[in-house]
Amino acid sequence: MALTYASAIAQIRTHALAAGLAITPAIADVDIGPPLPTSTRCVRLFYGGEGEPARMGAGSTLNSRLIGERIVLIAWIAVSNLSQQEVAAVETELYDFKHELRTRVLADSQLGGMSTDLEMAPCAVDYLTVGNTRYRTVETEFTTDYAEYSIAP
């Protein structure tokens, strides 16, 4: 079975949902959509453009160009106040989610046999405010193996 964008993002979504359900409290709102939160605890995945192919060593052959496809993931956890207790809990939840996600995705780096390999970028964290709600976020990017485009002589 050949890798398609739809199958790659669906497989990564499956791993993100499993990671979200493995932490306490769980994150069950995991979906493909715009990079904006739609609940107080959610994960969104979306197309991140093109990049160098994962672990290919070179992006070109004699008659083609190899292009990796990127998928971005952002986990959002609302922070109602900045009490040390709440911040400490949210920090632990973000770490636990990131750890579960990386463990699951790297254990299935061929996405069920559909992909040659993928890379998961280091996670970045931030505080973002959307619609008067402050969120703690963790963001990462996946680059799947390649689409091959022919080069005319």
mmCIF file of N, CA, C and O in Angstrom, residues 4 33 90 111 123 125 130 140 149:
data_model
loop_
_atom_site.group_PDB
_atom_site.id
_atom_site.type_symbol
_atom_site.label_atom_id
_atom_site.label_comp_id
_atom_site.label_asym_id
_atom_site.label_seq_id
_atom_site.Cartn_x
_atom_site.Cartn_y
_atom_site.Cartn_z
ATOM 1 N N THR A 4 -0.187 7.895 1.206
ATOM 2 C CA THR A 4 -0.842 9.112 0.732
ATOM 3 C C THR A 4 -0.883 10.074 1.906
ATOM 4 O O THR A 4 -0.761 9.656 3.076
ATOM 5 N N GLY A 33 -7.690 19.575 11.449
ATOM 6 C CA GLY A 33 -8.388 20.844 11.316
ATOM 7 C C GLY A 33 -7.446 22.017 11.443
ATOM 8 O O GLY A 33 -6.225 21.851 11.512
ATOM 9 N N VAL A 90 -0.222 21.210 34.471
ATOM 10 C CA VAL A 90 -0.279 21.324 33.011
ATOM 11 C C VAL A 90 1.080 20.973 32.394
ATOM 12 O O VAL A 90 1.143 20.303 31.356
ATOM 13 N N LEU A 111 4.455 3.851 9.652
ATOM 14 C CA LEU A 111 3.007 4.076 9.583
ATOM 15 C C LEU A 111 2.263 2.850 9.069
ATOM 16 O O LEU A 111 1.537 2.892 8.085
ATOM 17 N N CYS A 123 9.891 18.888 19.942
ATOM 18 C CA CYS A 123 8.667 19.609 20.318
ATOM 19 C C CYS A 123 9.005 21.001 20.847
ATOM 20 O O CYS A 123 9.972 21.170 21.580
ATOM 21 N N VAL A 125 7.237 24.346 22.911
ATOM 22 C CA VAL A 125 6.123 24.681 23.799
ATOM 23 C C VAL A 125 5.950 26.188 23.863
ATOM 24 O O VAL A 125 6.883 26.949 23.604
ATOM 25 N N VAL A 130 -6.061 32.670 22.936
ATOM 26 C CA VAL A 130 -7.028 32.650 21.846
ATOM 27 C C VAL A 130 -8.391 32.930 22.442
ATOM 28 O O VAL A 130 -8.853 32.189 23.319
ATOM 29 N N THR A 140 4.734 20.011 17.272
ATOM 30 C CA THR A 140 5.784 19.265 16.585
ATOM 31 C C THR A 140 5.383 19.093 15.131
ATOM 32 O O THR A 140 4.253 19.385 14.746
ATOM 33 N N TYR A 149 8.709 13.350 -7.979
ATOM 34 C CA TYR A 149 8.292 14.159 -9.122
ATOM 35 C C TYR A 149 9.331 14.032 -10.224
ATOM 36 O O TYR A 149 10.512 14.278 -10.002
#
